PDB file of C-alpha atoms in Angstrom:
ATOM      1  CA  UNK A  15       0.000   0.000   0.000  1.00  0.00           C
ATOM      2  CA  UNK A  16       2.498   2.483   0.857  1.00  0.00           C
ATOM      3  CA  UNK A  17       4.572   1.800  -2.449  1.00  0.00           C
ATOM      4  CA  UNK A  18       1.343   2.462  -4.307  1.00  0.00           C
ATOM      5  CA  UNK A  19       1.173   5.873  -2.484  1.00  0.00           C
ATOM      6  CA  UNK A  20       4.749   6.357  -3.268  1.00  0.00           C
ATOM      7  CA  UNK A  21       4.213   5.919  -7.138  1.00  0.00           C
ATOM      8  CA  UNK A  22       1.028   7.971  -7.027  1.00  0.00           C
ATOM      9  CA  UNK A  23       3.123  11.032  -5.234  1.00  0.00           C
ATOM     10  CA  UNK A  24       5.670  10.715  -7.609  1.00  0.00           C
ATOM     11  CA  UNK A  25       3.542  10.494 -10.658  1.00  0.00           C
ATOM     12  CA  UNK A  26       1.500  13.462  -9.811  1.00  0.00           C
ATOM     13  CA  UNK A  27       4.983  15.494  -9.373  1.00  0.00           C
ATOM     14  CA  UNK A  28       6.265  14.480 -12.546  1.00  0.00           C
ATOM     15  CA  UNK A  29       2.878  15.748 -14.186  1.00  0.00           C
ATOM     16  CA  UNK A  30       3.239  18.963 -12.866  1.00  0.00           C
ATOM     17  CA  UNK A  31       6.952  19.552 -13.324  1.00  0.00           C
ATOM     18  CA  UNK A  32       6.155  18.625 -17.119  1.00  0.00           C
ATOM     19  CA  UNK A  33       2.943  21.339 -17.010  1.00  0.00           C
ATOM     20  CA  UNK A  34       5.837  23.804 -15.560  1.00  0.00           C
ATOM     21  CA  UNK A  35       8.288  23.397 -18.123  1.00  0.00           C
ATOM     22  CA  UNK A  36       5.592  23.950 -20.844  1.00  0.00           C
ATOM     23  CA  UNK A  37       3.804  27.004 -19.343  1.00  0.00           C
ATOM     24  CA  UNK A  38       7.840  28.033 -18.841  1.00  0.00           C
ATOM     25  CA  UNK A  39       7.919  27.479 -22.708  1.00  0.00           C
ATOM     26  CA  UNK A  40       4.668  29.209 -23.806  1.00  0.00           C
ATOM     27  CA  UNK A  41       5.435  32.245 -21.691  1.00  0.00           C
ATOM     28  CA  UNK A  42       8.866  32.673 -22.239  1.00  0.00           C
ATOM     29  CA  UNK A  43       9.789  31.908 -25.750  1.00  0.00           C
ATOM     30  CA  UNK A  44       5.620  33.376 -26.327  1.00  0.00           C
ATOM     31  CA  UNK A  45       5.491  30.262 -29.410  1.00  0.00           C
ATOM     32  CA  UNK A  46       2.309  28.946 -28.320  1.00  0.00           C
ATOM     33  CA  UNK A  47       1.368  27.044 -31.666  1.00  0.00           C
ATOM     34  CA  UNK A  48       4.891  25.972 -31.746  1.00  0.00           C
ATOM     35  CA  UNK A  49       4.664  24.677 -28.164  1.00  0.00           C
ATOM     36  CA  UNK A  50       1.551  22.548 -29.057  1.00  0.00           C
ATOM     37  CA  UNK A  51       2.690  21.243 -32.022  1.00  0.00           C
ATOM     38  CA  UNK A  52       5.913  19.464 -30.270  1.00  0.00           C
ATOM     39  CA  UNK A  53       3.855  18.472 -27.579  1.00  0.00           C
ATOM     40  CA  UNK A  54       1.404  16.806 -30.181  1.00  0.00           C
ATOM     41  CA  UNK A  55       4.288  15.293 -31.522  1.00  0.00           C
ATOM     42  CA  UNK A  56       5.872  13.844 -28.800  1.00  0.00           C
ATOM     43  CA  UNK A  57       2.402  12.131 -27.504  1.00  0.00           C
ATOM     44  CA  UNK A  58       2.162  10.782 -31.609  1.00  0.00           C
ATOM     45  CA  UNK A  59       5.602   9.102 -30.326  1.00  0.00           C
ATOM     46  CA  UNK A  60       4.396   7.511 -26.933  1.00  0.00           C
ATOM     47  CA  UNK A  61       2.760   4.361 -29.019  1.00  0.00           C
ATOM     48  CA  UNK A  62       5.802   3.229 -30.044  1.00  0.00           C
ATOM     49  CA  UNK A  63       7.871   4.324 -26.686  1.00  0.00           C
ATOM     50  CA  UNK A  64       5.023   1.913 -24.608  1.00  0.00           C
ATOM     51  CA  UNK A  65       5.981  -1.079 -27.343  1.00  0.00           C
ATOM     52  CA  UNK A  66       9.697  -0.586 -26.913  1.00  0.00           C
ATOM     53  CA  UNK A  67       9.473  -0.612 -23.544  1.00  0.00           C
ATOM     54  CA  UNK A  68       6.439  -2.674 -22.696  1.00  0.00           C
ATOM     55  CA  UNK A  69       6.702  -5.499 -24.837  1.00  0.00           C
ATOM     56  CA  UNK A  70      10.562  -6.040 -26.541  1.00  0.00           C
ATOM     57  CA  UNK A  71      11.851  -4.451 -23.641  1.00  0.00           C
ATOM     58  CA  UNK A  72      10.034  -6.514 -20.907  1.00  0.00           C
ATOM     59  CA  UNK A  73      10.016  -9.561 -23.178  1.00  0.00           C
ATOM     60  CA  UNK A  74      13.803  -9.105 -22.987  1.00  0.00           C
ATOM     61  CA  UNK A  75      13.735  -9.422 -19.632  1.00  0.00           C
ATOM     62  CA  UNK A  76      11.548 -12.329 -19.458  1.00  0.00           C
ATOM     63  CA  UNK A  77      13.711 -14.255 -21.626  1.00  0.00           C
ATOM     64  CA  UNK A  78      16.849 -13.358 -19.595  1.00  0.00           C
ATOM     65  CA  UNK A  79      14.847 -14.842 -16.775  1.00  0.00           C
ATOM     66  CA  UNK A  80      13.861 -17.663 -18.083  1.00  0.00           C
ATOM     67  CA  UNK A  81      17.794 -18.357 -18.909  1.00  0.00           C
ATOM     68  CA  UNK A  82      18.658 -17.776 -15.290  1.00  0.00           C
ATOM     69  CA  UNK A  83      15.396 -20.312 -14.294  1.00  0.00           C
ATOM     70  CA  UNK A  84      16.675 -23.164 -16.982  1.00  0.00           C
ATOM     71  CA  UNK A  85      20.421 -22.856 -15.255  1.00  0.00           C
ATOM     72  CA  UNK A  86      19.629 -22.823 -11.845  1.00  0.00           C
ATOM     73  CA  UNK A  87      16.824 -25.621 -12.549  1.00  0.00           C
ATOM     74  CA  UNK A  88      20.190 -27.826 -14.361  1.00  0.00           C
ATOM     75  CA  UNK A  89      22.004 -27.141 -11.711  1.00  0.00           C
ATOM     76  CA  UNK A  90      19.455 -28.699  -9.376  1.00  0.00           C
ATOM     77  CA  UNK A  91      18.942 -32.265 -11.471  1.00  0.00           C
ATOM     78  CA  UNK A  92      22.792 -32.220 -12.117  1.00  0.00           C
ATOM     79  CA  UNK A  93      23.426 -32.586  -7.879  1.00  0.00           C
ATOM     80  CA  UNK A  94      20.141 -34.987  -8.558  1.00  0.00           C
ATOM     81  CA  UNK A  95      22.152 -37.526 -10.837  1.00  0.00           C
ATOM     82  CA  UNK A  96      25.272 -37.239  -9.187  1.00  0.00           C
ATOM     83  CA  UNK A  97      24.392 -37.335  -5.565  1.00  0.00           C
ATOM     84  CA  UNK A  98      21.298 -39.869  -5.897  1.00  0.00           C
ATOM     85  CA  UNK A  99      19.808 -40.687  -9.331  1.00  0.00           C
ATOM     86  CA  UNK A 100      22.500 -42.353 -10.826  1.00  0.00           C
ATOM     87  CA  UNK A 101      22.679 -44.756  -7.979  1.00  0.00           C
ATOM     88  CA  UNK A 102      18.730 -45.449  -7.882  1.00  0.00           C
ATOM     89  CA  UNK A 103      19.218 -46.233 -11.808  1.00  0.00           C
ATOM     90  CA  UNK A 104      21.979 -48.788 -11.107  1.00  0.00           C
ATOM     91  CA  UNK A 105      19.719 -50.754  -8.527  1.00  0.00           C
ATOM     92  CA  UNK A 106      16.425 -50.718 -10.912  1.00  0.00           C
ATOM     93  CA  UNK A 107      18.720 -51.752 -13.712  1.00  0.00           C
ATOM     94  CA  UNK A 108      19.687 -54.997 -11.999  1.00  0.00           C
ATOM     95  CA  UNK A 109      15.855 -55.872 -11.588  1.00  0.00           C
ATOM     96  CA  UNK A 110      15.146 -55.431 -15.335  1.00  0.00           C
ATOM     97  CA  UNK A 111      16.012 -58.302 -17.493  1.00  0.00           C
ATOM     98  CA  UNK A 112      16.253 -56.724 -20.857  1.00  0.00           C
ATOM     99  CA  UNK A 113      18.446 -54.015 -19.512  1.00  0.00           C
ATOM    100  CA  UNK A 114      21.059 -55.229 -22.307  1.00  0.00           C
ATOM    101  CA  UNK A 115      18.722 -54.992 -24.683  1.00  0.00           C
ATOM    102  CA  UNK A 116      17.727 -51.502 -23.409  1.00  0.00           C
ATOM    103  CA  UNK A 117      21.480 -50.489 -23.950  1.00  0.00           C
ATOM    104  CA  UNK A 118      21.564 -51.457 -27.249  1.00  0.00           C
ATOM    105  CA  UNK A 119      18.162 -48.996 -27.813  1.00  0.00           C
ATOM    106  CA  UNK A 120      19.774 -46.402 -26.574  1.00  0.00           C
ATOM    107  CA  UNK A 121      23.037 -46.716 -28.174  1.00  0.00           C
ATOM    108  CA  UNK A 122      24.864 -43.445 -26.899  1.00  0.00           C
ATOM    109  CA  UNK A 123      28.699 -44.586 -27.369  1.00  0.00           C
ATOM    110  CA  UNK A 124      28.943 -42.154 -30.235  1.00  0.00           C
ATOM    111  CA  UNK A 125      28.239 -38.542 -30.850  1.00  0.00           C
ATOM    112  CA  UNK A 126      24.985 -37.408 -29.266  1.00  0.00           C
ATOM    113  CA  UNK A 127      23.355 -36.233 -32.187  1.00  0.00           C
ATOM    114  CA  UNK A 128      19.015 -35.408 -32.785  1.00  0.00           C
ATOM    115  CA  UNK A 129      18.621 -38.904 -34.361  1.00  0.00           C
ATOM    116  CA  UNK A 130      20.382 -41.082 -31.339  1.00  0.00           C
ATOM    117  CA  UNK A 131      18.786 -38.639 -29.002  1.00  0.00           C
ATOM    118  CA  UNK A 132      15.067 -39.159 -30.336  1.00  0.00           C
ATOM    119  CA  UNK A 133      16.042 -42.727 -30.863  1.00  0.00           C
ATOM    120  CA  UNK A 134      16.842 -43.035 -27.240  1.00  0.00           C
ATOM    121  CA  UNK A 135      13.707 -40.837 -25.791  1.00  0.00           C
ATOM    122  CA  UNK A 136      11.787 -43.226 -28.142  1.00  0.00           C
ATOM    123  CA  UNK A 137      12.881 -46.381 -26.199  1.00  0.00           C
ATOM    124  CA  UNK A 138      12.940 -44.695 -22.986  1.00  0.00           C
ATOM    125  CA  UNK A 139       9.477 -43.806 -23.188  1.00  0.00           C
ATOM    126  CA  UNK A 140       8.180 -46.971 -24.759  1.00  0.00           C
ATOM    127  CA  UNK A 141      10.474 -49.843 -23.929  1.00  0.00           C
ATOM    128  CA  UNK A 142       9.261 -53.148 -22.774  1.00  0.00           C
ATOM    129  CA  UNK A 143      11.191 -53.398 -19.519  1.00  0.00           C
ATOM    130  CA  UNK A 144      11.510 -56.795 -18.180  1.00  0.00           C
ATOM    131  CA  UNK A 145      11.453 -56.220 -14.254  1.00  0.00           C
ATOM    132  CA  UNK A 146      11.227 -58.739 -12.035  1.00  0.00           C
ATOM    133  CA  UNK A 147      10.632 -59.124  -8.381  1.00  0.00           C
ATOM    134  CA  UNK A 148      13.873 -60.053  -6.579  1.00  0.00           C
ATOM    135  CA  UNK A 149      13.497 -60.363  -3.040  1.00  0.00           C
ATOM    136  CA  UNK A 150      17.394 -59.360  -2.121  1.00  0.00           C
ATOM    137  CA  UNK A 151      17.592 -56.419  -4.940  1.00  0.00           C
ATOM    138  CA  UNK A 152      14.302 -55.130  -3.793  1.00  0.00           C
ATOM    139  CA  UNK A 153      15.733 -55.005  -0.156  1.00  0.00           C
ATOM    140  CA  UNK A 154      18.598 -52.747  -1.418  1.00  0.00           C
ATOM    141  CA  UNK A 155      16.589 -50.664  -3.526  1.00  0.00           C
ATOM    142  CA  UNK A 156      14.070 -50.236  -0.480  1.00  0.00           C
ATOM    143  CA  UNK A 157      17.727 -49.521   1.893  1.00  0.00           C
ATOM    144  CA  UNK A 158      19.036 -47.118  -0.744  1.00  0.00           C
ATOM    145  CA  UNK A 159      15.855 -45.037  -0.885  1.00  0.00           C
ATOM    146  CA  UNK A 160      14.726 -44.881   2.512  1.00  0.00           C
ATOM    147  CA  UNK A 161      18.529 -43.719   3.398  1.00  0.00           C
ATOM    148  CA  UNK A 162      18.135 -40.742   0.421  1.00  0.00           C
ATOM    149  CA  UNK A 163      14.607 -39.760   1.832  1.00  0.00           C
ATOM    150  CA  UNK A 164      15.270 -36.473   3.307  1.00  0.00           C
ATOM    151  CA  UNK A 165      17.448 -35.593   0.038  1.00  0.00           C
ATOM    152  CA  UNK A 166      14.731 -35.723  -2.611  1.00  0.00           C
ATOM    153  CA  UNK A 167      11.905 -34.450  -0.144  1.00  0.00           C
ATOM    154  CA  UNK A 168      14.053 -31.789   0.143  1.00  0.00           C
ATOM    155  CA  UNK A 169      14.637 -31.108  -3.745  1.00  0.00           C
ATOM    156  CA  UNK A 170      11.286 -31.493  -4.180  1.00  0.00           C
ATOM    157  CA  UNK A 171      11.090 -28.452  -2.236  1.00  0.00           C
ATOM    158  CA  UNK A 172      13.227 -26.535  -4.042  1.00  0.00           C
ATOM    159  CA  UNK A 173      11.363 -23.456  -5.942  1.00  0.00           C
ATOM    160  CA  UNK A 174      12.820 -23.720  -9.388  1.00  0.00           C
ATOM    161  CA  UNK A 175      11.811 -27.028 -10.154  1.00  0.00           C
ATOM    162  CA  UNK A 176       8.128 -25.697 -10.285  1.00  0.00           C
ATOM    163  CA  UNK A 177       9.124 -24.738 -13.631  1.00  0.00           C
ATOM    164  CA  UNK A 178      10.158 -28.053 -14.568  1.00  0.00           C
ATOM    165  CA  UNK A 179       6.751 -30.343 -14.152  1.00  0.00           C
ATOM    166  CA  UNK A 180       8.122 -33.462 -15.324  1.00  0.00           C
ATOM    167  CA  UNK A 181      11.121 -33.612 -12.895  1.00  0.00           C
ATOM    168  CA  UNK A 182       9.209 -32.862 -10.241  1.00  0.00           C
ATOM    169  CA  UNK A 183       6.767 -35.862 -11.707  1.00  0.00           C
ATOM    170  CA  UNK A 184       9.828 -37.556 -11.023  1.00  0.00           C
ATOM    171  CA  UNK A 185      10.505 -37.108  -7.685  1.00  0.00           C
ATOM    172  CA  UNK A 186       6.747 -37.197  -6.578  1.00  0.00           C
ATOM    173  CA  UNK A 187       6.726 -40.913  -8.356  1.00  0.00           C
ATOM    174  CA  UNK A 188      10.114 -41.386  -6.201  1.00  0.00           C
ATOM    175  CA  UNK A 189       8.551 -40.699  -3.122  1.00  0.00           C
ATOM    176  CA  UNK A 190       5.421 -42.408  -3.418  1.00  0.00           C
ATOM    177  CA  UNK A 191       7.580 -45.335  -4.586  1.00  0.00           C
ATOM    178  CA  UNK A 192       9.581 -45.189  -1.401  1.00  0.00           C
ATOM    179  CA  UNK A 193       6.316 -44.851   0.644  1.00  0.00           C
ATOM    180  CA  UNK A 194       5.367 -48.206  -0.758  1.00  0.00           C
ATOM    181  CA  UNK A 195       8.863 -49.529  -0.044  1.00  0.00           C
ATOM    182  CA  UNK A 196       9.065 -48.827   3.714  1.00  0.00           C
ATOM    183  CA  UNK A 197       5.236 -49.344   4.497  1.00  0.00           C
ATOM    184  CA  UNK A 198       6.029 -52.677   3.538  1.00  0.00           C
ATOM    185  CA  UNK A 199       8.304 -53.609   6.505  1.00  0.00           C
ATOM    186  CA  UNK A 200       9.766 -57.094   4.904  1.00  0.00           C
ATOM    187  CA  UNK A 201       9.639 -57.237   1.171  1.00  0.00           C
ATOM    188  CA  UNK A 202      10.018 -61.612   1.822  1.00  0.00           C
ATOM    189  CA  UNK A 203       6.696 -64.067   0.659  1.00  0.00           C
ATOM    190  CA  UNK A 204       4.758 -60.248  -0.432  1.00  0.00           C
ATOM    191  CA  UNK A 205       1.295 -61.365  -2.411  1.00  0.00           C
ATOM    192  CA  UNK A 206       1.274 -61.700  -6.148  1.00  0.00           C
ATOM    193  CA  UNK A 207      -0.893 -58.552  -6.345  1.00  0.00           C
ATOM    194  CA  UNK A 208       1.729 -56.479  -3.854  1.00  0.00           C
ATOM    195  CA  UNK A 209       4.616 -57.577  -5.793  1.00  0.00           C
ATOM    196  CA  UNK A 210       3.226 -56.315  -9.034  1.00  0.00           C
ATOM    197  CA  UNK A 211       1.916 -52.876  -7.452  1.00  0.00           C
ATOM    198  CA  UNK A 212       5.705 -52.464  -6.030  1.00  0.00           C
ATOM    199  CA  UNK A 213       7.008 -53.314 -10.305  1.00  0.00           C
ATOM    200  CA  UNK A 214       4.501 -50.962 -11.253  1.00  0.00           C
ATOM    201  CA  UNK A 215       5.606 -48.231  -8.847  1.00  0.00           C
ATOM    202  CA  UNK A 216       9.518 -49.256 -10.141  1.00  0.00           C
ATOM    203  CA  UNK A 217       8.611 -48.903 -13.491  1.00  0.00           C
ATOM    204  CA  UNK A 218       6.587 -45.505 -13.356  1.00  0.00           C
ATOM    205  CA  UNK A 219       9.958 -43.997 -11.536  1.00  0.00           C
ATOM    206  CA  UNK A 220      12.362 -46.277 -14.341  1.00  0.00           C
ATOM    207  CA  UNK A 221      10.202 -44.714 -17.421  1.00  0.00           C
ATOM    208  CA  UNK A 222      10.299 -40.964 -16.720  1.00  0.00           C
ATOM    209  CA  UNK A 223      14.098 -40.797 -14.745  1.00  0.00           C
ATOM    210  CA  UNK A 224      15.455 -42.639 -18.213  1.00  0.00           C
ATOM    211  CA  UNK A 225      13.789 -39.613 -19.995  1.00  0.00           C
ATOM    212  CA  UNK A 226      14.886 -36.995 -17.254  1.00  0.00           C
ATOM    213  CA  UNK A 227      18.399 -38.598 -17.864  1.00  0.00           C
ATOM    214  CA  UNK A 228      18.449 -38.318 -21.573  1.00  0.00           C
ATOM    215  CA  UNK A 229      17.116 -34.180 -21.369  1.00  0.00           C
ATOM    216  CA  UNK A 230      20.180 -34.070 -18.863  1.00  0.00           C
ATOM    217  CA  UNK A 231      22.798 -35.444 -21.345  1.00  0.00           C
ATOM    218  CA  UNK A 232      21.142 -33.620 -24.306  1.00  0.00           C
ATOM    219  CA  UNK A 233      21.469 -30.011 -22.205  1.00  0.00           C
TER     220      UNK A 233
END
């Protein structure tokens, strides 16, 4: 409220000055028709002052922004992959039989280029995984994520991810995956149907941090 009075104060002020300087002009230089006819002028120029400074100006600014956002928001998923991603991906891999296979799909030895990139986000978002229920891998995936708890709650946290949806997707599916995980206590003789909820779960968190991975690489 009080910065709105401040700008109101200040805007009247710079009203009047300008009325000063132009009643200054009119009486001193005694040009009247002159006087108006710059001041009509300069008001045909305010249009294109408000785009230059309303719109490319401000969308200028936006853009810088937005840079700043996108770096700050790659800064956050690069501590993700190297403090705890990369590890969770390691332990789902060694549940999913046709990881090998998956390797080959991806096939990012070489150059990174647009085709092995959409080639790879292809697979990664439509590959048959082959994951099965291993009672002593489960048990490690279920140690590992229950140990990293507090660090993803706490990314998920993190402002500038709200501008990334999908990551944060990704960490949402994470958490309710590690919910699952620790509500059930011992992972050993689980029901048919639990077992499959828990691969469904794994696979829901395997599918999208394959394609967070990929936009990682690719940036």
């Amino acid at each position: 409220m009080r910065k709105l009075h401040r700008y109101t104060i200040t805007s009247i002020l710079l009203i009047v000055l300008s009325m000063l300087f132009y009643l200054f002009q009119i009486f001193y230089f005694r040009r009247t028709a002159d006087t108006f006819f710059y001041m009509i002028q300069d008001f045909a120029f305010i249009p294109i002052q408000i785009l230059i400074v309303t719109i490319i100006v401000n969308e200028l600014l936006l853009w810088s922004e937005k840079q700043q956002t996108r770096k700050k928001i790659y800064m956050v998923i690069e501590l993700f992959f190297s403090a705890f991603g990369t590890q969770m991906m390691r332990h789902i891999f060694t549940l999913d039989g046709h990881f090998e296979k998956l390797k080959k799909e991806f096939d990012l030895k070489h150059e990174l280029t647009n085709e092995t990139f959409a080639n790879a986000m292809r697979a990664a978002k439509h590959f048959a995984f082959g994951l099965t229920f291993d009672v002593e891998k489960m048990q490690l995936l279920q140690t590992f994520l229950t140990t990293h708890r507090t660090f993803f709650l706490a990314m998920l946290g993190n402002p500038n991810l709200q501008e990334h949806t999908t990551f944060s997707d990704l960490l949402l599916a994470i958490s309710h995956l590690t919910e699952e995980l620790t509500f059930r206590q011992s992972l050993t003789n689980l029901p048919k149907a639990d077992q499959d909820h828990l691969l469904l779960d794994i696979e829901r968190v395997y599918r999208r941090v394959l394609v967070e991975w990929l936009l990682y690489v690719k940036h």
